[in-house]
Amino acid sequence: MAPAKSEYLSDTWKDGIFANKVVFCTGGAGTICSAQVRALVHLGANACIIGRNVEKTERAAQEIATVRPGAKVIGIGAVDVRQFDNLKDAAERCVKELGGIDYVIAGAAGNFLASIEQLSVNAFKSVMDIDVLGSYNTVKATLPYLIKSGGQHRMDATSLKPSPNGTGGRIIFVSATLHYRGMPFQAHVSVAKAGIDSLSNSVAIEYGPRGVTSNIIAPGPIAQTEGLDRLLPSDTKAAYIKSQPLGRVGHVRDIADATVYLFSDAGSYVTGQTLVVDGANWRTSAGVGNGGGLQYPDFLLSGQEVANVTGKKKSKL
């Protein structure tokens, strides 16, 4: 059953603001990215979501399409973002079937808890390849279409009137806040997200003159996501939530609303920026070292491995 609108979009936005636009999203079947795409489709866009798992991706596309009558949402599975040709083919199919690419969300990512001592070379490389190389491949595969869209949808620099064709030529990288202060058991992800942030800034500088904007959304702890479930055991959840500055963790709708802002006319002069959506979590949080039940530095000094790591494959150092 499709979620209610209140689960993925606030009432702030006007229906139809993304009419006739197309969004291309890697990791589009994930909890956060699917909400981002769902919000855009609700507001008029068509979409192409990319993923590794064929069934999961196609099922998510079918569900997202139900939020608006006449919406077109393509789910392309069996795509490895580490392989440029996979993404190039997916982008070409998106353009062929939907007519172009106006917005891109680079959301594919990998994560698990592990100390540097526990983290294998292959595991580190895998996260770097998925996050950093995958984001770069996404840019390379979609840039020709973003440049075209950006050129067609520029705001008039003199009158500040928005383009009558709406917005276009915009990319968002989904990052994190882990690397702002540092966090134990997350060296691989911290390095990868720092690389993504730098990539976004370079895109903003190099392609701004051609009408393309590039920004980062850095989510904090978001409820009902695999990431938060890994980092926060159920027996410590209530205390952790109470410790947050706003007294709650985030919701996928918070990230979706931020996405709509950056892709809308309201975000036309915002580029090369990081929009942190975390309720000030990173400014106060002690991080996984305590909030996740792994006491710092005691757990590190014990020599134990992080238990119950979902999705982590053993590999030789």
PDB file of C-alpha atoms in Angstrom:
ATOM      1  CA  MET A   1       0.000   0.000   0.000  1.00  0.00           C
ATOM      2  CA  ALA A   2       1.333   3.424  -0.950  1.00  0.00           C
ATOM      3  CA  PRO A   3       2.056   5.762   1.971  1.00  0.00           C
ATOM      4  CA  ALA A   4      -0.156   8.775   2.646  1.00  0.00           C
ATOM      5  CA  LYS A   5       1.052  12.102   1.272  1.00  0.00           C
ATOM      6  CA  SER A   6       1.854  13.310   4.789  1.00  0.00           C
ATOM      7  CA  GLU A   7       4.466  10.557   5.003  1.00  0.00           C
ATOM      8  CA  TYR A   8       6.607  11.935   2.179  1.00  0.00           C
ATOM      9  CA  LEU A   9       5.606  15.550   1.442  1.00  0.00           C
ATOM     10  CA  SER A  10       4.439  18.563   3.427  1.00  0.00           C
ATOM     11  CA  ASP A  11       1.532  20.766   2.312  1.00  0.00           C
ATOM     12  CA  THR A  12       3.912  23.649   1.556  1.00  0.00           C
ATOM     13  CA  TRP A  13       4.403  22.879  -2.113  1.00  0.00           C
ATOM     14  CA  LYS A  14       2.133  23.700  -5.024  1.00  0.00           C
ATOM     15  CA  ASP A  15       0.961  20.765  -7.125  1.00  0.00           C
ATOM     16  CA  GLY A  16       2.372  20.652 -10.641  1.00  0.00           C
ATOM     17  CA  ILE A  17       5.591  22.597 -10.032  1.00  0.00           C
ATOM     18  CA  PHE A  18       7.596  19.778 -11.625  1.00  0.00           C
ATOM     19  CA  ALA A  19       5.192  19.042 -14.470  1.00  0.00           C
ATOM     20  CA  ASN A  20       6.878  17.554 -17.539  1.00  0.00           C
ATOM     21  CA  LYS A  21      10.191  17.150 -15.703  1.00  0.00           C
ATOM     22  CA  VAL A  22      12.184  13.939 -15.320  1.00  0.00           C
ATOM     23  CA  VAL A  23      14.219  12.816 -12.316  1.00  0.00           C
ATOM     24  CA  PHE A  24      16.932  10.134 -12.505  1.00  0.00           C
ATOM     25  CA  CYS A  25      17.776   8.583  -9.131  1.00  0.00           C
ATOM     26  CA  THR A  26      20.343   5.966  -8.153  1.00  0.00           C
ATOM     27  CA  GLY A  27      19.402   4.011  -5.062  1.00  0.00           C
ATOM     28  CA  GLY A  28      15.838   4.991  -5.862  1.00  0.00           C
ATOM     29  CA  ALA A  29      14.247   1.999  -4.148  1.00  0.00           C
ATOM     30  CA  GLY A  30      15.856   2.860  -0.809  1.00  0.00           C
ATOM     31  CA  THR A  31      13.884   4.318   2.073  1.00  0.00           C
ATOM     32  CA  ILE A  32      15.163   7.898   1.748  1.00  0.00           C
ATOM     33  CA  CYS A  33      15.602   8.099  -2.014  1.00  0.00           C
ATOM     34  CA  SER A  34      12.198   6.587  -2.761  1.00  0.00           C
ATOM     35  CA  ALA A  35      10.602   9.297  -0.621  1.00  0.00           C
ATOM     36  CA  GLN A  36      12.530  11.976  -2.503  1.00  0.00           C
ATOM     37  CA  VAL A  37      11.363  10.612  -5.844  1.00  0.00           C
ATOM     38  CA  ARG A  38       7.817  10.066  -4.600  1.00  0.00           C
ATOM     39  CA  ALA A  39       7.554  13.728  -3.602  1.00  0.00           C
ATOM     40  CA  LEU A  40       8.798  14.912  -7.002  1.00  0.00           C
ATOM     41  CA  VAL A  41       6.408  12.604  -8.842  1.00  0.00           C
ATOM     42  CA  HIS A  42       3.506  13.787  -6.680  1.00  0.00           C
ATOM     43  CA  LEU A  43       4.351  17.336  -7.780  1.00  0.00           C
ATOM     44  CA  GLY A  44       4.329  16.482 -11.480  1.00  0.00           C
ATOM     45  CA  ALA A  45       7.618  14.838 -12.410  1.00  0.00           C
ATOM     46  CA  ASN A  46       8.182  11.505 -14.110  1.00  0.00           C
ATOM     47  CA  ALA A  47      11.027   9.374 -12.868  1.00  0.00           C
ATOM     48  CA  CYS A  48      13.597   6.703 -13.527  1.00  0.00           C
ATOM     49  CA  ILE A  49      14.921   4.888 -10.462  1.00  0.00           C
ATOM     50  CA  ILE A  50      18.061   2.762 -10.544  1.00  0.00           C
ATOM     51  CA  GLY A  51      19.039  -0.185  -8.341  1.00  0.00           C
ATOM     52  CA  ARG A  52      20.879  -3.479  -8.078  1.00  0.00           C
ATOM     53  CA  ASN A  53      17.893  -5.681  -7.218  1.00  0.00           C
ATOM     54  CA  VAL A  54      15.562  -6.011 -10.205  1.00  0.00           C
ATOM     55  CA  GLU A  55      12.426  -7.054  -8.344  1.00  0.00           C
ATOM     56  CA  LYS A  56      12.823  -4.466  -5.574  1.00  0.00           C
ATOM     57  CA  THR A  57      13.502  -1.641  -8.021  1.00  0.00           C
ATOM     58  CA  GLU A  58      10.629  -2.466 -10.347  1.00  0.00           C
ATOM     59  CA  ARG A  59       8.232  -2.907  -7.436  1.00  0.00           C
ATOM     60  CA  ALA A  60       9.251   0.465  -5.980  1.00  0.00           C
ATOM     61  CA  ALA A  61       8.732   2.148  -9.362  1.00  0.00           C
ATOM     62  CA  GLN A  62       5.224   0.718  -9.660  1.00  0.00           C
ATOM     63  CA  GLU A  63       4.339   1.895  -6.160  1.00  0.00           C
ATOM     64  CA  ILE A  64       5.748   5.415  -6.655  1.00  0.00           C
ATOM     65  CA  ALA A  65       3.754   5.801  -9.873  1.00  0.00           C
ATOM     66  CA  THR A  66       0.503   5.474  -7.922  1.00  0.00           C
ATOM     67  CA  VAL A  67       0.938   8.849  -6.180  1.00  0.00           C
ATOM     68  CA  ARG A  68      -0.261  10.783  -9.237  1.00  0.00           C
ATOM     69  CA  PRO A  69      -2.630   9.753 -12.020  1.00  0.00           C
ATOM     70  CA  GLY A  70      -0.729   9.497 -15.307  1.00  0.00           C
ATOM     71  CA  ALA A  71       2.703   9.408 -13.685  1.00  0.00           C
ATOM     72  CA  LYS A  72       5.420   7.488 -15.501  1.00  0.00           C
ATOM     73  CA  VAL A  73       8.051   5.806 -13.322  1.00  0.00           C
ATOM     74  CA  ILE A  74      10.609   3.385 -14.741  1.00  0.00           C
ATOM     75  CA  GLY A  75      12.466   0.970 -12.494  1.00  0.00           C
ATOM     76  CA  ILE A  76      15.784  -0.236 -13.911  1.00  0.00           C
ATOM     77  CA  GLY A  77      17.377  -3.027 -11.886  1.00  0.00           C
ATOM     78  CA  ALA A  78      20.607  -4.991 -12.334  1.00  0.00           C
ATOM     79  CA  VAL A  79      22.538  -1.707 -12.479  1.00  0.00           C
ATOM     80  CA  ASP A  80      25.883  -1.529 -10.694  1.00  0.00           C
ATOM     81  CA  VAL A  81      26.835   2.126 -10.155  1.00  0.00           C
ATOM     82  CA  ARG A  82      30.479   1.082 -10.092  1.00  0.00           C
ATOM     83  CA  GLN A  83      30.172   0.248 -13.788  1.00  0.00           C
ATOM     84  CA  PHE A  84      29.913   3.368 -15.942  1.00  0.00           C
ATOM     85  CA  ASP A  85      28.411   1.569 -18.914  1.00  0.00           C
ATOM     86  CA  ASN A  86      25.535   0.361 -16.704  1.00  0.00           C
ATOM     87  CA  LEU A  87      24.658   3.928 -15.797  1.00  0.00           C
ATOM     88  CA  LYS A  88      25.179   5.243 -19.304  1.00  0.00           C
ATOM     89  CA  ASP A  89      22.740   2.661 -20.660  1.00  0.00           C
ATOM     90  CA  ALA A  90      20.220   3.456 -17.905  1.00  0.00           C
ATOM     91  CA  ALA A  91      20.439   7.190 -18.615  1.00  0.00           C
ATOM     92  CA  GLU A  92      19.944   6.594 -22.338  1.00  0.00           C
ATOM     93  CA  ARG A  93      16.887   4.451 -21.650  1.00  0.00           C
ATOM     94  CA  CYS A  94      15.491   7.112 -19.337  1.00  0.00           C
ATOM     95  CA  VAL A  95      15.860   9.777 -22.007  1.00  0.00           C
ATOM     96  CA  LYS A  96      14.439   7.543 -24.715  1.00  0.00           C
ATOM     97  CA  GLU A  97      11.332   6.626 -22.715  1.00  0.00           C
ATOM     98  CA  LEU A  98      10.717   9.813 -20.732  1.00  0.00           C
ATOM     99  CA  GLY A  99      12.184  12.494 -22.980  1.00  0.00           C
ATOM    100  CA  GLY A 100      15.136  13.821 -21.002  1.00  0.00           C
ATOM    101  CA  ILE A 101      16.728  14.219 -17.569  1.00  0.00           C
ATOM    102  CA  ASP A 102      16.150  17.434 -15.617  1.00  0.00           C
ATOM    103  CA  TYR A 103      17.067  16.340 -12.096  1.00  0.00           C
ATOM    104  CA  VAL A 104      19.496  13.773 -10.729  1.00  0.00           C
ATOM    105  CA  ILE A 105      19.700  12.312  -7.240  1.00  0.00           C
ATOM    106  CA  ALA A 106      22.907  10.383  -6.568  1.00  0.00           C
ATOM    107  CA  GLY A 107      21.789   8.244  -3.665  1.00  0.00           C
ATOM    108  CA  ALA A 108      23.394   4.812  -4.027  1.00  0.00           C
ATOM    109  CA  ALA A 109      25.491   4.013  -0.958  1.00  0.00           C
ATOM    110  CA  GLY A 110      26.902   1.254   1.206  1.00  0.00           C
ATOM    111  CA  ASN A 111      27.487   1.166   4.954  1.00  0.00           C
ATOM    112  CA  PHE A 112      28.150  -1.066   7.966  1.00  0.00           C
ATOM    113  CA  LEU A 113      29.863  -0.706  11.322  1.00  0.00           C
ATOM    114  CA  ALA A 114      33.501  -1.719  11.593  1.00  0.00           C
ATOM    115  CA  SER A 115      36.651  -0.433  13.254  1.00  0.00           C
ATOM    116  CA  ILE A 116      39.650   0.207  11.016  1.00  0.00           C
ATOM    117  CA  GLU A 117      41.284  -2.896  12.514  1.00  0.00           C
ATOM    118  CA  GLN A 118      38.217  -4.971  11.692  1.00  0.00           C
ATOM    119  CA  LEU A 119      37.665  -3.351   8.289  1.00  0.00           C
ATOM    120  CA  SER A 120      39.217  -5.287   5.413  1.00  0.00           C
ATOM    121  CA  VAL A 121      40.865  -3.627   2.443  1.00  0.00           C
ATOM    122  CA  ASN A 122      38.191  -5.063   0.153  1.00  0.00           C
ATOM    123  CA  ALA A 123      35.377  -3.780   2.364  1.00  0.00           C
ATOM    124  CA  PHE A 124      36.878  -0.277   2.418  1.00  0.00           C
ATOM    125  CA  LYS A 125      37.291  -0.332  -1.352  1.00  0.00           C
ATOM    126  CA  SER A 126      33.723  -1.532  -1.846  1.00  0.00           C
ATOM    127  CA  VAL A 127      32.279   1.448   0.028  1.00  0.00           C
ATOM    128  CA  MET A 128      34.552   3.860  -1.815  1.00  0.00           C
ATOM    129  CA  ASP A 129      33.587   2.339  -5.159  1.00  0.00           C
ATOM    130  CA  ILE A 130      29.852   2.440  -4.496  1.00  0.00           C
ATOM    131  CA  ASP A 131      29.750   5.912  -2.943  1.00  0.00           C
ATOM    132  CA  VAL A 132      32.493   7.901  -4.658  1.00  0.00           C
ATOM    133  CA  LEU A 133      33.018   6.134  -7.977  1.00  0.00           C
ATOM    134  CA  GLY A 134      29.270   5.474  -8.211  1.00  0.00           C
ATOM    135  CA  SER A 135      28.519   9.160  -7.724  1.00  0.00           C
ATOM    136  CA  TYR A 136      31.131  10.143 -10.295  1.00  0.00           C
ATOM    137  CA  ASN A 137      29.742   7.641 -12.798  1.00  0.00           C
ATOM    138  CA  THR A 138      26.269   9.041 -12.181  1.00  0.00           C
ATOM    139  CA  VAL A 139      27.513  12.550 -12.978  1.00  0.00           C
ATOM    140  CA  LYS A 140      29.336  11.432 -16.114  1.00  0.00           C
ATOM    141  CA  ALA A 141      26.358   9.476 -17.417  1.00  0.00           C
ATOM    142  CA  THR A 142      23.805  12.254 -16.885  1.00  0.00           C
ATOM    143  CA  LEU A 143      25.772  15.478 -17.432  1.00  0.00           C
ATOM    144  CA  PRO A 144      24.961  15.860 -21.134  1.00  0.00           C
ATOM    145  CA  TYR A 145      21.257  15.814 -20.297  1.00  0.00           C
ATOM    146  CA  LEU A 146      21.631  18.054 -17.245  1.00  0.00           C
ATOM    147  CA  ILE A 147      23.533  20.623 -19.301  1.00  0.00           C
ATOM    148  CA  LYS A 148      20.803  20.608 -21.923  1.00  0.00           C
ATOM    149  CA  SER A 149      18.086  20.987 -19.308  1.00  0.00           C
ATOM    150  CA  GLY A 150      20.002  23.660 -17.405  1.00  0.00           C
ATOM    151  CA  GLY A 151      20.395  25.729 -20.535  1.00  0.00           C
ATOM    152  CA  GLN A 152      16.688  25.513 -21.296  1.00  0.00           C
ATOM    153  CA  HIS A 153      15.500  26.488 -17.820  1.00  0.00           C
ATOM    154  CA  ARG A 154      17.630  29.426 -16.740  1.00  0.00           C
ATOM    155  CA  MET A 155      16.156  32.206 -14.642  1.00  0.00           C
ATOM    156  CA  ASP A 156      16.292  35.641 -16.307  1.00  0.00           C
ATOM    157  CA  ALA A 157      19.266  37.343 -14.644  1.00  0.00           C
ATOM    158  CA  THR A 158      17.810  40.842 -15.031  1.00  0.00           C
ATOM    159  CA  SER A 159      14.150  40.464 -14.139  1.00  0.00           C
ATOM    160  CA  LEU A 160      14.633  37.429 -11.867  1.00  0.00           C
ATOM    161  CA  LYS A 161      11.643  35.892 -13.574  1.00  0.00           C
ATOM    162  CA  PRO A 162      11.751  32.112 -13.500  1.00  0.00           C
ATOM    163  CA  SER A 163      11.830  30.253 -16.767  1.00  0.00           C
ATOM    164  CA  PRO A 164       8.329  29.640 -18.123  1.00  0.00           C
ATOM    165  CA  ASN A 165       9.457  26.031 -18.554  1.00  0.00           C
ATOM    166  CA  GLY A 166      10.229  25.640 -14.858  1.00  0.00           C
ATOM    167  CA  THR A 167      13.544  24.495 -13.421  1.00  0.00           C
ATOM    168  CA  GLY A 168      16.083  21.977 -14.664  1.00  0.00           C
ATOM    169  CA  GLY A 169      19.724  20.994 -14.762  1.00  0.00           C
ATOM    170  CA  ARG A 170      20.040  20.174 -11.074  1.00  0.00           C
ATOM    171  CA  ILE A 171      21.781  17.410  -9.151  1.00  0.00           C
ATOM    172  CA  ILE A 172      21.694  16.432  -5.481  1.00  0.00           C
ATOM    173  CA  PHE A 173      24.212  14.130  -3.818  1.00  0.00           C
ATOM    174  CA  VAL A 174      22.953  12.320  -0.729  1.00  0.00           C
ATOM    175  CA  SER A 175      25.782  12.479   1.803  1.00  0.00           C
ATOM    176  CA  ALA A 176      26.035  12.378   5.622  1.00  0.00           C
ATOM    177  CA  THR A 177      27.442  14.305   8.596  1.00  0.00           C
ATOM    178  CA  LEU A 178      29.747  11.562   9.916  1.00  0.00           C
ATOM    179  CA  HIS A 179      32.928  13.254   8.750  1.00  0.00           C
ATOM    180  CA  TYR A 180      32.215  16.649  10.299  1.00  0.00           C
ATOM    181  CA  ARG A 181      33.408  15.602  13.750  1.00  0.00           C
ATOM    182  CA  GLY A 182      34.577  12.053  13.179  1.00  0.00           C
ATOM    183  CA  MET A 183      32.960   8.864  14.414  1.00  0.00           C
ATOM    184  CA  PRO A 184      34.371   5.486  15.420  1.00  0.00           C
ATOM    185  CA  PHE A 185      33.511   2.447  13.298  1.00  0.00           C
ATOM    186  CA  GLN A 186      32.704   4.674  10.304  1.00  0.00           C
ATOM    187  CA  ALA A 187      36.088   5.527   8.767  1.00  0.00           C
ATOM    188  CA  HIS A 188      35.137   4.023   5.388  1.00  0.00           C
ATOM    189  CA  VAL A 189      31.868   5.933   5.145  1.00  0.00           C
ATOM    190  CA  SER A 190      33.378   9.166   6.445  1.00  0.00           C
ATOM    191  CA  VAL A 191      36.091   9.122   3.787  1.00  0.00           C
ATOM    192  CA  ALA A 192      33.563   8.280   1.067  1.00  0.00           C
ATOM    193  CA  LYS A 193      31.116  11.022   2.038  1.00  0.00           C
ATOM    194  CA  ALA A 194      33.892  13.598   2.210  1.00  0.00           C
ATOM    195  CA  GLY A 195      34.788  12.638  -1.355  1.00  0.00           C
ATOM    196  CA  ILE A 196      31.178  12.991  -2.487  1.00  0.00           C
ATOM    197  CA  ASP A 197      30.969  16.456  -0.915  1.00  0.00           C
ATOM    198  CA  SER A 198      34.087  17.547  -2.784  1.00  0.00           C
ATOM    199  CA  LEU A 199      32.756  16.124  -6.042  1.00  0.00           C
ATOM    200  CA  SER A 200      29.518  18.089  -5.704  1.00  0.00           C
ATOM    201  CA  ASN A 201      31.416  21.307  -5.105  1.00  0.00           C
ATOM    202  CA  SER A 202      33.522  20.731  -8.220  1.00  0.00           C
ATOM    203  CA  VAL A 203      30.416  20.086 -10.321  1.00  0.00           C
ATOM    204  CA  ALA A 204      28.885  23.340  -9.044  1.00  0.00           C
ATOM    205  CA  ILE A 205      31.942  25.349 -10.035  1.00  0.00           C
ATOM    206  CA  GLU A 206      32.586  23.720 -13.406  1.00  0.00           C
ATOM    207  CA  TYR A 207      29.000  23.481 -14.635  1.00  0.00           C
ATOM    208  CA  GLY A 208      27.329  26.494 -13.036  1.00  0.00           C
ATOM    209  CA  PRO A 209      28.229  28.595 -16.109  1.00  0.00           C
ATOM    210  CA  ARG A 210      26.271  26.071 -18.167  1.00  0.00           C
ATOM    211  CA  GLY A 211      23.145  26.303 -16.045  1.00  0.00           C
ATOM    212  CA  VAL A 212      23.674  23.290 -13.770  1.00  0.00           C
ATOM    213  CA  THR A 213      23.377  23.485  -9.972  1.00  0.00           C
ATOM    214  CA  SER A 214      24.926  20.906  -7.663  1.00  0.00           C
ATOM    215  CA  ASN A 215      24.172  20.522  -3.961  1.00  0.00           C
ATOM    216  CA  ILE A 216      24.453  18.050  -1.112  1.00  0.00           C
ATOM    217  CA  ILE A 217      21.771  16.908   1.283  1.00  0.00           C
ATOM    218  CA  ALA A 218      23.281  15.502   4.458  1.00  0.00           C
ATOM    219  CA  PRO A 219      20.632  13.608   6.442  1.00  0.00           C
ATOM    220  CA  GLY A 220      20.976  13.039  10.144  1.00  0.00           C
ATOM    221  CA  PRO A 221      19.372  10.085  11.942  1.00  0.00           C
ATOM    222  CA  ILE A 222      16.215   9.222   9.992  1.00  0.00           C
ATOM    223  CA  ALA A 223      13.561   6.955  11.476  1.00  0.00           C
ATOM    224  CA  GLN A 224      12.735   3.596   9.903  1.00  0.00           C
ATOM    225  CA  THR A 225      15.898   3.468   7.808  1.00  0.00           C
ATOM    226  CA  GLU A 226      18.359   0.610   7.713  1.00  0.00           C
ATOM    227  CA  GLY A 227      21.168   2.963   8.691  1.00  0.00           C
ATOM    228  CA  LEU A 228      19.520   4.059  11.926  1.00  0.00           C
ATOM    229  CA  ASP A 229      18.497   0.508  12.758  1.00  0.00           C
ATOM    230  CA  ARG A 230      22.128  -0.558  12.479  1.00  0.00           C
ATOM    231  CA  LEU A 231      23.451   2.292  14.596  1.00  0.00           C
ATOM    232  CA  LEU A 232      20.786   2.396  17.284  1.00  0.00           C
ATOM    233  CA  PRO A 233      19.707  -0.727  19.221  1.00  0.00           C
ATOM    234  CA  SER A 234      16.055  -0.714  20.261  1.00  0.00           C
ATOM    235  CA  ASP A 235      16.908  -0.712  23.986  1.00  0.00           C
ATOM    236  CA  THR A 236      18.695   2.658  23.705  1.00  0.00           C
ATOM    237  CA  LYS A 237      16.366   4.320  21.204  1.00  0.00           C
ATOM    238  CA  ALA A 238      14.182   6.221  23.666  1.00  0.00           C
ATOM    239  CA  ALA A 239      17.159   7.756  25.483  1.00  0.00           C
ATOM    240  CA  TYR A 240      18.829   8.648  22.200  1.00  0.00           C
ATOM    241  CA  ILE A 241      15.727  10.400  20.848  1.00  0.00           C
ATOM    242  CA  LYS A 242      15.322  12.328  24.108  1.00  0.00           C
ATOM    243  CA  SER A 243      18.901  13.586  23.753  1.00  0.00           C
ATOM    244  CA  GLN A 244      18.248  15.194  20.368  1.00  0.00           C
ATOM    245  CA  PRO A 245      17.988  19.020  20.244  1.00  0.00           C
ATOM    246  CA  LEU A 246      14.492  18.869  18.725  1.00  0.00           C
ATOM    247  CA  GLY A 247      13.444  15.880  20.771  1.00  0.00           C
ATOM    248  CA  ARG A 248      12.998  13.637  17.751  1.00  0.00           C
ATOM    249  CA  VAL A 249      14.876  11.933  14.949  1.00  0.00           C
ATOM    250  CA  GLY A 250      14.200  12.847  11.347  1.00  0.00           C
ATOM    251  CA  HIS A 251      11.628  11.503   8.934  1.00  0.00           C
ATOM    252  CA  VAL A 252      12.036  10.758   5.257  1.00  0.00           C
ATOM    253  CA  ARG A 253       9.610  13.629   4.590  1.00  0.00           C
ATOM    254  CA  ASP A 254      12.215  16.029   5.977  1.00  0.00           C
ATOM    255  CA  ILE A 255      14.651  14.903   3.282  1.00  0.00           C
ATOM    256  CA  ALA A 256      11.990  14.919   0.559  1.00  0.00           C
ATOM    257  CA  ASP A 257      10.975  18.501   1.396  1.00  0.00           C
ATOM    258  CA  ALA A 258      14.622  19.586   1.254  1.00  0.00           C
ATOM    259  CA  THR A 259      14.874  17.960  -2.172  1.00  0.00           C
ATOM    260  CA  VAL A 260      11.809  19.798  -3.453  1.00  0.00           C
ATOM    261  CA  TYR A 261      13.276  23.080  -2.214  1.00  0.00           C
ATOM    262  CA  LEU A 262      16.583  22.599  -4.019  1.00  0.00           C
ATOM    263  CA  PHE A 263      14.919  21.553  -7.285  1.00  0.00           C
ATOM    264  CA  SER A 264      12.238  24.278  -7.190  1.00  0.00           C
ATOM    265  CA  ASP A 265      12.392  27.964  -8.140  1.00  0.00           C
ATOM    266  CA  ALA A 266      13.053  28.711  -4.474  1.00  0.00           C
ATOM    267  CA  GLY A 267      16.477  27.064  -4.804  1.00  0.00           C
ATOM    268  CA  SER A 268      17.498  28.732  -8.056  1.00  0.00           C
ATOM    269  CA  TYR A 269      20.493  30.584  -6.528  1.00  0.00           C
ATOM    270  CA  VAL A 270      21.633  27.761  -4.280  1.00  0.00           C
ATOM    271  CA  THR A 271      24.568  25.744  -5.601  1.00  0.00           C
ATOM    272  CA  GLY A 272      27.802  24.356  -4.238  1.00  0.00           C
ATOM    273  CA  GLN A 273      26.156  24.052  -0.820  1.00  0.00           C
ATOM    274  CA  THR A 274      25.472  21.409   1.798  1.00  0.00           C
ATOM    275  CA  LEU A 275      21.975  21.349   3.241  1.00  0.00           C
ATOM    276  CA  VAL A 276      22.221  19.502   6.553  1.00  0.00           C
ATOM    277  CA  VAL A 277      18.873  18.048   7.591  1.00  0.00           C
ATOM    278  CA  ASP A 278      19.589  16.595  11.007  1.00  0.00           C
ATOM    279  CA  GLY A 279      17.945  18.710  13.710  1.00  0.00           C
ATOM    280  CA  ALA A 280      21.425  19.866  14.874  1.00  0.00           C
ATOM    281  CA  ASN A 281      22.314  16.254  15.677  1.00  0.00           C
ATOM    282  CA  TRP A 282      25.910  16.468  14.499  1.00  0.00           C
ATOM    283  CA  ARG A 283      26.605  19.477  16.734  1.00  0.00           C
ATOM    284  CA  THR A 284      25.667  17.608  19.890  1.00  0.00           C
ATOM    285  CA  SER A 285      25.892  13.897  19.192  1.00  0.00           C
ATOM    286  CA  ALA A 286      28.474  11.655  20.796  1.00  0.00           C
ATOM    287  CA  GLY A 287      27.921   9.384  17.818  1.00  0.00           C
ATOM    288  CA  VAL A 288      28.002   5.632  17.504  1.00  0.00           C
ATOM    289  CA  GLY A 289      30.617   5.473  20.225  1.00  0.00           C
ATOM    290  CA  ASN A 290      27.894   5.793  22.856  1.00  0.00           C
ATOM    291  CA  GLY A 291      24.493   6.251  21.208  1.00  0.00           C
ATOM    292  CA  GLY A 292      24.751   2.912  19.439  1.00  0.00           C
ATOM    293  CA  GLY A 293      25.541   0.977  22.585  1.00  0.00           C
ATOM    294  CA  LEU A 294      29.238   0.664  21.677  1.00  0.00           C
ATOM    295  CA  GLN A 295      30.924   2.508  24.524  1.00  0.00           C
ATOM    296  CA  TYR A 296      33.924   4.578  23.443  1.00  0.00           C
ATOM    297  CA  PRO A 297      36.773   3.850  23.938  1.00  0.00           C
ATOM    298  CA  ASP A 298      36.044   0.685  25.928  1.00  0.00           C
ATOM    299  CA  PHE A 299      34.668  -1.256  22.979  1.00  0.00           C
ATOM    300  CA  LEU A 300      37.653  -0.423  20.776  1.00  0.00           C
ATOM    301  CA  LEU A 301      40.112  -1.404  23.486  1.00  0.00           C
ATOM    302  CA  SER A 302      38.324  -4.717  24.043  1.00  0.00           C
ATOM    303  CA  GLY A 303      39.319  -5.979  20.602  1.00  0.00           C
ATOM    304  CA  GLN A 304      35.804  -7.253  19.934  1.00  0.00           C
ATOM    305  CA  GLU A 305      34.228  -7.050  16.511  1.00  0.00           C
ATOM    306  CA  VAL A 306      30.979  -5.213  15.949  1.00  0.00           C
ATOM    307  CA  ALA A 307      28.268  -7.860  16.047  1.00  0.00           C
ATOM    308  CA  ASN A 308      25.153  -8.255  13.914  1.00  0.00           C
ATOM    309  CA  VAL A 309      26.390  -6.147  11.020  1.00  0.00           C
ATOM    310  CA  THR A 310      23.767  -6.402   8.292  1.00  0.00           C
ATOM    311  CA  GLY A 311      25.085  -6.773   4.757  1.00  0.00           C
ATOM    312  CA  LYS A 312      28.768  -7.079   5.656  1.00  0.00           C
ATOM    313  CA  LYS A 313      30.708  -9.746   3.792  1.00  0.00           C
ATOM    314  CA  LYS A 314      33.838 -11.302   5.233  1.00  0.00           C
ATOM    315  CA  SER A 315      36.980 -10.779   3.183  1.00  0.00           C
ATOM    316  CA  LYS A 316      40.694 -11.181   3.711  1.00  0.00           C
ATOM    317  CA  LEU A 317      42.807  -8.247   4.860  1.00  0.00           C
TER     318      LEU A 317
END
